[in-house]
Amino acid sequence: MNLRDLKYILAVAETRHFGRAAERCFVSQPTLSGQIKKLEDELDVVIFERTNRSVEVTPVGEVILNHARLALEQAEAIEQVARAHQDPLAGPLRIGAIPTLAPYLMPLVLIPLKRTYPKLRLVLSEEITDSLLSRLAHHEIDAALLATPVDETDFDTMPLFDEPFWLAHPMDHPLNERDEIRAQDLENIDLLLLADGHCLTHQVMDVCRLAERPTHGEMADLRAASLETLLQLVGAGFGCTLVPALAIRGGWMADSGIIARPLDLPDAYRRISLVYRRSFPRRRALEVFAEIVREHLPKTVRRIN
């Protein structure tokens, strides 16, 4: 038994397919299948039930897979400790970020980080919250920039800043005549929301006191996959939406027929935090990353020191 074999059985368990597992592990399918069969023979158990149509994990296989995950995590921890001892501020730092934050925050951070810590190489990935938490738990990334609290006992959180929501509406919208945008102004607007899976959708619904998203009418059918598409719909006159403050920087919105307005609501914001595994050994690298983020935030957000 070796770590390579443990990686093979985890790949099969996650993909439920020997061919896809082999591709993930960069080996041929016969090689992967043969190694797993050798492992099953060595342990004298069946880890996977194979049929022509499916691959299922046996009960004893589930127990073995749990131990395999722990073994691989500890092996990676050993490597991380060795690298951290050499230089915690050198090498790759794998950061994940949600799609409604990454395009607006990372351009503010990349150059200052490279200038201040030239040996630290930022590896960025952009996915929704659930995917990032899964990748973080499986040691595929080192930390994640999230806008929702986590209650996982294996994770720790480093708060960075509070990002207020602004209202984005078309230029000819009746709210353009209002000096301030209050809670009652949000009750009867045509609200555009992102597709399911984005944490921003639930945060906007909370601010607007919506128990559920619209189930009928034009707004129920318009669900954008990105914030940029959502704003294009606003500019085309289809409705209004709430936009995180970092996304309203620059003058491009006015050129697109969009007016962005601050909200006179104390709870209309989201907290951005850096979430990481408690066992991650290069905490100093995360701390300097957090310092760079805080130092280069615009005045439209509230820094947390």
mmCIF file of N, CA, C and O in Angstrom, residues 32-117:
data_model
loop_
_atom_site.group_PDB
_atom_site.id
_atom_site.type_symbol
_atom_site.label_atom_id
_atom_site.label_comp_id
_atom_site.label_asym_id
_atom_site.label_seq_id
_atom_site.Cartn_x
_atom_site.Cartn_y
_atom_site.Cartn_z
ATOM 1 N N LEU A 32 -4.511 2.119 -13.490
ATOM 2 C CA LEU A 32 -5.270 2.453 -12.290
ATOM 3 C C LEU A 32 -6.076 1.248 -11.802
ATOM 4 O O LEU A 32 -6.077 0.927 -10.606
ATOM 5 N N SER A 33 -6.767 0.583 -12.711
ATOM 6 C CA SER A 33 -7.580 -0.575 -12.327
ATOM 7 C C SER A 33 -6.717 -1.677 -11.725
ATOM 8 O O SER A 33 -7.101 -2.319 -10.735
ATOM 9 N N GLY A 34 -5.540 -1.890 -12.323
ATOM 10 C CA GLY A 34 -4.651 -2.935 -11.826
ATOM 11 C C GLY A 34 -4.140 -2.644 -10.429
ATOM 12 O O GLY A 34 -4.073 -3.539 -9.578
ATOM 13 N N GLN A 35 -3.783 -1.375 -10.172
ATOM 14 C CA GLN A 35 -3.275 -1.014 -8.853
ATOM 15 C C GLN A 35 -4.360 -1.150 -7.785
ATOM 16 O O GLN A 35 -4.096 -1.591 -6.666
ATOM 17 N N ILE A 36 -5.589 -0.776 -8.148
ATOM 18 C CA ILE A 36 -6.679 -0.898 -7.176
ATOM 19 C C ILE A 36 -6.977 -2.363 -6.888
ATOM 20 O O ILE A 36 -7.234 -2.750 -5.741
ATOM 21 N N LYS A 37 -6.932 -3.192 -7.928
ATOM 22 C CA LYS A 37 -7.157 -4.634 -7.721
ATOM 23 C C LYS A 37 -6.070 -5.221 -6.817
ATOM 24 O O LYS A 37 -6.352 -6.040 -5.915
ATOM 25 N N LYS A 38 -4.814 -4.784 -7.005
ATOM 26 C CA LYS A 38 -3.731 -5.251 -6.143
ATOM 27 C C LYS A 38 -3.967 -4.830 -4.692
ATOM 28 O O LYS A 38 -3.711 -5.603 -3.757
ATOM 29 N N LEU A 39 -4.468 -3.586 -4.511
ATOM 30 C CA LEU A 39 -4.734 -3.101 -3.161
ATOM 31 C C LEU A 39 -5.854 -3.918 -2.515
ATOM 32 O O LEU A 39 -5.757 -4.297 -1.337
ATOM 33 N N GLU A 40 -6.910 -4.209 -3.280
ATOM 34 C CA GLU A 40 -8.003 -5.019 -2.748
ATOM 35 C C GLU A 40 -7.519 -6.419 -2.386
ATOM 36 O O GLU A 40 -7.918 -6.980 -1.349
ATOM 37 N N ASP A 41 -6.637 -6.987 -3.225
ATOM 38 C CA ASP A 41 -6.097 -8.321 -2.928
ATOM 39 C C ASP A 41 -5.231 -8.280 -1.671
ATOM 40 O O ASP A 41 -5.266 -9.203 -0.835
ATOM 41 N N GLU A 42 -4.447 -7.212 -1.547
ATOM 42 C CA GLU A 42 -3.570 -7.082 -0.379
ATOM 43 C C GLU A 42 -4.384 -6.982 0.906
ATOM 44 O O GLU A 42 -4.032 -7.579 1.935
ATOM 45 N N LEU A 43 -5.482 -6.218 0.842
ATOM 46 C CA LEU A 43 -6.320 -6.029 2.027
ATOM 47 C C LEU A 43 -7.344 -7.145 2.189
ATOM 48 O O LEU A 43 -7.988 -7.241 3.238
ATOM 49 N N ASP A 44 -7.535 -7.926 1.144
ATOM 50 C CA ASP A 44 -8.502 -9.030 1.145
ATOM 51 C C ASP A 44 -9.933 -8.524 1.376
ATOM 52 O O ASP A 44 -10.712 -9.119 2.121
ATOM 53 N N VAL A 45 -10.248 -7.388 0.734
ATOM 54 C CA VAL A 45 -11.605 -6.839 0.774
ATOM 55 C C VAL A 45 -11.939 -6.296 -0.607
ATOM 56 O O VAL A 45 -11.052 -6.075 -1.442
ATOM 57 N N VAL A 46 -13.216 -6.055 -0.844
ATOM 58 C CA VAL A 46 -13.664 -5.405 -2.078
ATOM 59 C C VAL A 46 -14.032 -3.965 -1.742
ATOM 60 O O VAL A 46 -14.928 -3.722 -0.931
ATOM 61 N N ILE A 47 -13.329 -3.021 -2.350
ATOM 62 C CA ILE A 47 -13.593 -1.598 -2.089
ATOM 63 C C ILE A 47 -14.698 -1.076 -2.998
ATOM 64 O O ILE A 47 -15.536 -0.276 -2.582
ATOM 65 N N PHE A 48 -14.707 -1.554 -4.247
ATOM 66 C CA PHE A 48 -15.692 -1.082 -5.231
ATOM 67 C C PHE A 48 -16.454 -2.263 -5.826
ATOM 68 O O PHE A 48 -15.862 -3.280 -6.181
ATOM 69 N N GLU A 49 -17.769 -2.091 -5.915
ATOM 70 C CA GLU A 49 -18.608 -3.015 -6.679
ATOM 71 C C GLU A 49 -18.689 -2.503 -8.104
ATOM 72 O O GLU A 49 -19.174 -1.402 -8.339
ATOM 73 N N ARG A 50 -18.227 -3.305 -9.059
ATOM 74 C CA ARG A 50 -18.169 -2.873 -10.450
ATOM 75 C C ARG A 50 -19.237 -3.601 -11.264
ATOM 76 O O ARG A 50 -19.373 -4.820 -11.164
ATOM 77 N N THR A 51 -19.979 -2.825 -12.043
ATOM 78 C CA THR A 51 -20.888 -3.401 -13.037
ATOM 79 C C THR A 51 -20.619 -2.701 -14.358
ATOM 80 O O THR A 51 -19.789 -1.785 -14.433
ATOM 81 N N ASN A 52 -21.304 -3.126 -15.402
ATOM 82 C CA ASN A 52 -21.120 -2.478 -16.704
ATOM 83 C C ASN A 52 -21.637 -1.046 -16.704
ATOM 84 O O ASN A 52 -21.261 -0.244 -17.553
ATOM 85 N N ARG A 53 -22.517 -0.726 -15.751
ATOM 86 C CA ARG A 53 -23.159 0.592 -15.767
ATOM 87 C C ARG A 53 -22.744 1.504 -14.620
ATOM 88 O O ARG A 53 -22.955 2.716 -14.683
ATOM 89 N N SER A 54 -22.183 0.952 -13.559
ATOM 90 C CA SER A 54 -21.907 1.800 -12.395
ATOM 91 C C SER A 54 -20.739 1.271 -11.581
ATOM 92 O O SER A 54 -20.329 0.117 -11.719
ATOM 93 N N VAL A 55 -20.219 2.154 -10.736
ATOM 94 C CA VAL A 55 -19.191 1.805 -9.756
ATOM 95 C C VAL A 55 -19.702 2.290 -8.399
ATOM 96 O O VAL A 55 -19.941 3.477 -8.212
ATOM 97 N N GLU A 56 -19.872 1.380 -7.455
ATOM 98 C CA GLU A 56 -20.383 1.724 -6.138
ATOM 99 C C GLU A 56 -19.362 1.350 -5.071
ATOM 100 O O GLU A 56 -18.641 0.350 -5.204
ATOM 101 N N VAL A 57 -19.316 2.146 -4.012
ATOM 102 C CA VAL A 57 -18.400 1.876 -2.900
ATOM 103 C C VAL A 57 -19.072 0.913 -1.924
ATOM 104 O O VAL A 57 -20.223 1.114 -1.534
ATOM 105 N N THR A 58 -18.361 -0.113 -1.519
ATOM 106 C CA THR A 58 -18.891 -1.073 -0.550
ATOM 107 C C THR A 58 -18.849 -0.464 0.851
ATOM 108 O O THR A 58 -18.133 0.527 1.084
ATOM 109 N N PRO A 59 -19.581 -1.010 1.807
ATOM 110 C CA PRO A 59 -19.527 -0.485 3.187
ATOM 111 C C PRO A 59 -18.114 -0.457 3.768
ATOM 112 O O PRO A 59 -17.707 0.544 4.378
ATOM 113 N N VAL A 60 -17.354 -1.541 3.586
ATOM 114 C CA VAL A 60 -15.986 -1.527 4.091
ATOM 115 C C VAL A 60 -15.136 -0.540 3.296
ATOM 116 O O VAL A 60 -14.210 0.086 3.826
ATOM 117 N N GLY A 61 -15.479 -0.361 2.012
ATOM 118 C CA GLY A 61 -14.772 0.621 1.199
ATOM 119 C C GLY A 61 -14.945 2.034 1.725
ATOM 120 O O GLY A 61 -13.995 2.838 1.702
ATOM 121 N N GLU A 62 -16.145 2.356 2.214
ATOM 122 C CA GLU A 62 -16.393 3.697 2.774
ATOM 123 C C GLU A 62 -15.475 3.954 3.963
ATOM 124 O O GLU A 62 -14.917 5.046 4.113
ATOM 125 N N VAL A 63 -15.315 2.965 4.817
ATOM 126 C CA VAL A 63 -14.433 3.119 5.985
ATOM 127 C C VAL A 63 -12.984 3.302 5.540
ATOM 128 O O VAL A 63 -12.250 4.157 6.058
ATOM 129 N N ILE A 64 -12.565 2.494 4.573
ATOM 130 C CA ILE A 64 -11.191 2.606 4.068
ATOM 131 C C ILE A 64 -10.955 3.971 3.429
ATOM 132 O O ILE A 64 -9.896 4.591 3.616
ATOM 133 N N LEU A 65 -11.928 4.470 2.676
ATOM 134 C CA LEU A 65 -11.787 5.771 2.024
ATOM 135 C C LEU A 65 -11.651 6.892 3.052
ATOM 136 O O LEU A 65 -10.890 7.851 2.838
ATOM 137 N N ASN A 66 -12.372 6.809 4.154
ATOM 138 C CA ASN A 66 -12.241 7.829 5.199
ATOM 139 C C ASN A 66 -10.818 7.869 5.747
ATOM 140 O O ASN A 66 -10.237 8.940 5.941
ATOM 141 N N HIS A 67 -10.245 6.687 5.979
ATOM 142 C CA HIS A 67 -8.860 6.636 6.459
ATOM 143 C C HIS A 67 -7.892 7.097 5.373
ATOM 144 O O HIS A 67 -6.862 7.732 5.682
ATOM 145 N N ALA A 68 -8.197 6.793 4.119
ATOM 146 C CA ALA A 68 -7.319 7.224 3.018
ATOM 147 C C ALA A 68 -7.264 8.745 2.943
ATOM 148 O O ALA A 68 -6.193 9.326 2.714
ATOM 149 N N ARG A 69 -8.421 9.394 3.109
ATOM 150 C CA ARG A 69 -8.435 10.861 3.079
ATOM 151 C C ARG A 69 -7.560 11.434 4.184
ATOM 152 O O ARG A 69 -6.790 12.379 3.963
ATOM 153 N N LEU A 70 -7.703 10.873 5.376
ATOM 154 C CA LEU A 70 -6.892 11.349 6.502
ATOM 155 C C LEU A 70 -5.407 11.125 6.248
ATOM 156 O O LEU A 70 -4.581 11.995 6.552
ATOM 157 N N ALA A 71 -5.058 9.979 5.695
ATOM 158 C CA ALA A 71 -3.646 9.679 5.420
ATOM 159 C C ALA A 71 -3.058 10.659 4.417
ATOM 160 O O ALA A 71 -1.935 11.157 4.585
ATOM 161 N N LEU A 72 -3.811 10.958 3.354
ATOM 162 C CA LEU A 72 -3.323 11.894 2.340
ATOM 163 C C LEU A 72 -3.232 13.312 2.901
ATOM 164 O O LEU A 72 -2.307 14.068 2.556
ATOM 165 N N GLU A 73 -4.186 13.685 3.753
ATOM 166 C CA GLU A 73 -4.119 15.008 4.374
ATOM 167 C C GLU A 73 -2.873 15.143 5.243
ATOM 168 O O GLU A 73 -2.191 16.176 5.231
ATOM 169 N N GLN A 74 -2.563 14.099 6.002
ATOM 170 C CA GLN A 74 -1.381 14.143 6.852
ATOM 171 C C GLN A 74 -0.099 14.159 6.028
ATOM 172 O O GLN A 74 0.871 14.838 6.380
ATOM 173 N N ALA A 75 -0.100 13.435 4.914
ATOM 174 C CA ALA A 75 1.080 13.453 4.038
ATOM 175 C C ALA A 75 1.302 14.848 3.463
ATOM 176 O O ALA A 75 2.429 15.338 3.396
ATOM 177 N N GLU A 76 0.192 15.496 3.049
ATOM 178 C CA GLU A 76 0.323 16.857 2.529
ATOM 179 C C GLU A 76 0.760 17.812 3.633
ATOM 180 O O GLU A 76 1.538 18.740 3.391
ATOM 181 N N ALA A 77 0.257 17.595 4.842
ATOM 182 C CA ALA A 77 0.650 18.451 5.960
ATOM 183 C C ALA A 77 2.149 18.363 6.220
ATOM 184 O O ALA A 77 2.799 19.365 6.533
ATOM 185 N N ILE A 78 2.706 17.160 6.079
ATOM 186 C CA ILE A 78 4.156 16.993 6.253
ATOM 187 C C ILE A 78 4.909 17.824 5.216
ATOM 188 O O ILE A 78 5.889 18.514 5.535
ATOM 189 N N GLU A 79 4.450 17.773 3.954
ATOM 190 C CA GLU A 79 5.089 18.562 2.899
ATOM 191 C C GLU A 79 4.961 20.056 3.176
ATOM 192 O O GLU A 79 5.909 20.819 2.984
ATOM 193 N N GLN A 80 3.773 20.471 3.632
ATOM 194 C CA GLN A 80 3.543 21.883 3.918
ATOM 195 C C GLN A 80 4.437 22.367 5.059
ATOM 196 O O GLN A 80 4.967 23.475 5.022
ATOM 197 N N VAL A 81 4.582 21.549 6.097
ATOM 198 C CA VAL A 81 5.441 21.916 7.229
ATOM 199 C C VAL A 81 6.877 22.114 6.758
ATOM 200 O O VAL A 81 7.564 23.065 7.159
ATOM 201 N N ALA A 82 7.339 21.204 5.902
ATOM 202 C CA ALA A 82 8.709 21.314 5.395
ATOM 203 C C ALA A 82 8.887 22.595 4.581
ATOM 204 O O ALA A 82 9.881 23.309 4.742
ATOM 205 N N ARG A 83 7.909 22.902 3.712
ATOM 206 C CA ARG A 83 8.004 24.133 2.909
ATOM 207 C C ARG A 83 7.926 25.379 3.788
ATOM 208 O O ARG A 83 8.634 26.358 3.563
ATOM 209 N N ALA A 84 7.028 25.331 4.793
ATOM 210 C CA ALA A 84 6.874 26.480 5.676
ATOM 211 C C ALA A 84 8.142 26.732 6.478
ATOM 212 O O ALA A 84 8.496 27.878 6.759
ATOM 213 N N HIS A 85 8.825 25.663 6.855
ATOM 214 C CA HIS A 85 10.074 25.820 7.600
ATOM 215 C C HIS A 85 11.136 26.494 6.749
ATOM 216 O O HIS A 85 11.937 27.290 7.245
ATOM 217 N N GLN A 86 11.155 26.185 5.469
ATOM 218 C CA GLN A 86 12.134 26.781 4.566
ATOM 219 C C GLN A 86 11.845 28.264 4.360
ATOM 220 O O GLN A 86 12.704 29.110 4.552
ATOM 221 N N ASP A 87 10.623 28.608 3.951
ATOM 222 C CA ASP A 87 10.224 29.997 3.759
ATOM 223 C C ASP A 87 8.717 30.052 3.564
ATOM 224 O O ASP A 87 8.223 29.728 2.484
ATOM 225 N N PRO A 88 7.953 30.472 4.580
ATOM 226 C CA PRO A 88 6.490 30.497 4.454
ATOM 227 C C PRO A 88 5.993 31.496 3.421
ATOM 228 O O PRO A 88 4.842 31.411 2.985
ATOM 229 N N LEU A 89 6.840 32.448 3.030
ATOM 230 C CA LEU A 89 6.432 33.476 2.079
ATOM 231 C C LEU A 89 6.988 33.210 0.687
ATOM 232 O O LEU A 89 7.137 34.134 -0.120
ATOM 233 N N ALA A 90 7.278 31.958 0.407
ATOM 234 C CA ALA A 90 7.755 31.561 -0.925
ATOM 235 C C ALA A 90 6.894 30.416 -1.434
ATOM 236 O O ALA A 90 6.304 29.670 -0.664
ATOM 237 N N GLY A 91 6.823 30.332 -2.769
ATOM 238 C CA GLY A 91 6.072 29.246 -3.373
ATOM 239 C C GLY A 91 4.625 29.605 -3.618
ATOM 240 O O GLY A 91 4.181 30.735 -3.361
ATOM 241 N N PRO A 92 3.837 28.638 -4.100
ATOM 242 C CA PRO A 92 2.444 28.924 -4.459
ATOM 243 C C PRO A 92 1.554 29.095 -3.231
ATOM 244 O O PRO A 92 1.727 28.427 -2.217
ATOM 245 N N LEU A 93 0.595 30.019 -3.353
ATOM 246 C CA LEU A 93 -0.463 30.190 -2.368
ATOM 247 C C LEU A 93 -1.770 30.107 -3.136
ATOM 248 O O LEU A 93 -2.096 30.987 -3.934
ATOM 249 N N ARG A 94 -2.528 29.036 -2.907
ATOM 250 C CA ARG A 94 -3.722 28.746 -3.699
ATOM 251 C C ARG A 94 -4.950 29.362 -3.035
ATOM 252 O O ARG A 94 -5.396 28.888 -1.998
ATOM 253 N N ILE A 95 -5.454 30.421 -3.640
ATOM 254 C CA ILE A 95 -6.589 31.159 -3.086
ATOM 255 C C ILE A 95 -7.790 31.013 -4.015
ATOM 256 O O ILE A 95 -7.695 31.235 -5.223
ATOM 257 N N GLY A 96 -8.921 30.640 -3.450
ATOM 258 C CA GLY A 96 -10.173 30.616 -4.194
ATOM 259 C C GLY A 96 -11.009 31.838 -3.851
ATOM 260 O O GLY A 96 -10.892 32.385 -2.746
ATOM 261 N N ALA A 97 -11.841 32.277 -4.782
ATOM 262 C CA ALA A 97 -12.687 33.450 -4.548
ATOM 263 C C ALA A 97 -14.006 33.280 -5.276
ATOM 264 O O ALA A 97 -14.060 32.660 -6.343
ATOM 265 N N ILE A 98 -15.070 33.817 -4.691
ATOM 266 C CA ILE A 98 -16.384 33.728 -5.321
ATOM 267 C C ILE A 98 -16.439 34.650 -6.540
ATOM 268 O O ILE A 98 -15.748 35.676 -6.592
ATOM 269 N N PRO A 99 -17.252 34.320 -7.543
ATOM 270 C CA PRO A 99 -17.273 35.077 -8.808
ATOM 271 C C PRO A 99 -17.732 36.523 -8.673
ATOM 272 O O PRO A 99 -17.385 37.348 -9.516
ATOM 273 N N THR A 100 -18.523 36.843 -7.637
ATOM 274 C CA THR A 100 -18.977 38.231 -7.470
ATOM 275 C C THR A 100 -17.948 39.080 -6.737
ATOM 276 O O THR A 100 -18.200 40.258 -6.478
ATOM 277 N N LEU A 101 -16.793 38.499 -6.415
ATOM 278 C CA LEU A 101 -15.731 39.239 -5.738
ATOM 279 C C LEU A 101 -14.429 39.245 -6.521
ATOM 280 O O LEU A 101 -13.771 40.285 -6.636
ATOM 281 N N ALA A 102 -14.047 38.092 -7.060
ATOM 282 C CA ALA A 102 -12.732 37.929 -7.688
ATOM 283 C C ALA A 102 -12.413 38.978 -8.754
ATOM 284 O O ALA A 102 -11.322 39.565 -8.738
ATOM 285 N N PRO A 103 -13.312 39.276 -9.721
ATOM 286 C CA PRO A 103 -12.945 40.217 -10.790
ATOM 287 C C PRO A 103 -12.719 41.643 -10.315
ATOM 288 O O PRO A 103 -12.079 42.430 -11.012
ATOM 289 N N TYR A 104 -13.218 41.973 -9.137
ATOM 290 C CA TYR A 104 -13.153 43.353 -8.649
ATOM 291 C C TYR A 104 -12.083 43.541 -7.578
ATOM 292 O O TYR A 104 -11.479 44.605 -7.492
ATOM 293 N N LEU A 105 -11.828 42.498 -6.780
ATOM 294 C CA LEU A 105 -10.822 42.604 -5.723
ATOM 295 C C LEU A 105 -9.425 42.248 -6.212
ATOM 296 O O LEU A 105 -8.458 42.952 -5.896
ATOM 297 N N MET A 106 -9.298 41.167 -6.985
ATOM 298 C CA MET A 106 -7.968 40.670 -7.307
ATOM 299 C C MET A 106 -7.114 41.653 -8.111
ATOM 300 O O MET A 106 -5.904 41.717 -7.885
ATOM 301 N N PRO A 107 -7.680 42.428 -9.048
ATOM 302 C CA PRO A 107 -6.830 43.416 -9.734
ATOM 303 C C PRO A 107 -6.224 44.450 -8.787
ATOM 304 O O PRO A 107 -5.179 45.032 -9.092
ATOM 305 N N LEU A 108 -6.848 44.677 -7.624
ATOM 306 C CA LEU A 108 -6.303 45.606 -6.646
ATOM 307 C C LEU A 108 -5.147 45.002 -5.858
ATOM 308 O O LEU A 108 -4.343 45.722 -5.273
ATOM 309 N N VAL A 109 -5.069 43.676 -5.856
ATOM 310 C CA VAL A 109 -4.160 42.963 -4.957
ATOM 311 C C VAL A 109 -2.936 42.385 -5.659
ATOM 312 O O VAL A 109 -1.847 42.356 -5.089
ATOM 313 N N LEU A 110 -3.092 41.937 -6.897
ATOM 314 C CA LEU A 110 -2.050 41.131 -7.542
ATOM 315 C C LEU A 110 -0.705 41.848 -7.643
ATOM 316 O O LEU A 110 0.333 41.298 -7.263
ATOM 317 N N ILE A 111 -0.700 43.067 -8.165
ATOM 318 C CA ILE A 111 0.572 43.781 -8.352
ATOM 319 C C ILE A 111 1.217 44.133 -7.018
ATOM 320 O O ILE A 111 2.425 43.902 -6.825
ATOM 321 N N PRO A 112 0.480 44.704 -6.037
ATOM 322 C CA PRO A 112 1.109 44.978 -4.733
ATOM 323 C C PRO A 112 1.656 43.728 -4.052
ATOM 324 O O PRO A 112 2.711 43.769 -3.419
ATOM 325 N N LEU A 113 0.946 42.603 -4.186
ATOM 326 C CA LEU A 113 1.428 41.368 -3.572
ATOM 327 C C LEU A 113 2.727 40.913 -4.225
ATOM 328 O O LEU A 113 3.682 40.521 -3.536
ATOM 329 N N LYS A 114 2.780 40.975 -5.548
ATOM 330 C CA LYS A 114 3.983 40.561 -6.260
ATOM 331 C C LYS A 114 5.151 41.491 -5.949
ATOM 332 O O LYS A 114 6.299 41.043 -5.822
ATOM 333 N N ARG A 115 4.858 42.784 -5.819
ATOM 334 C CA ARG A 115 5.910 43.753 -5.544
ATOM 335 C C ARG A 115 6.470 43.579 -4.125
ATOM 336 O O ARG A 115 7.685 43.674 -3.899
ATOM 337 N N THR A 116 5.601 43.319 -3.160
ATOM 338 C CA THR A 116 6.019 43.235 -1.760
ATOM 339 C C THR A 116 6.591 41.869 -1.412
ATOM 340 O O THR A 116 7.539 41.763 -0.631
ATOM 341 N N TYR A 117 6.008 40.814 -1.979
ATOM 342 C CA TYR A 117 6.452 39.448 -1.683
ATOM 343 C C TYR A 117 6.712 38.716 -2.999
ATOM 344 O O TYR A 117 5.904 37.897 -3.443
#
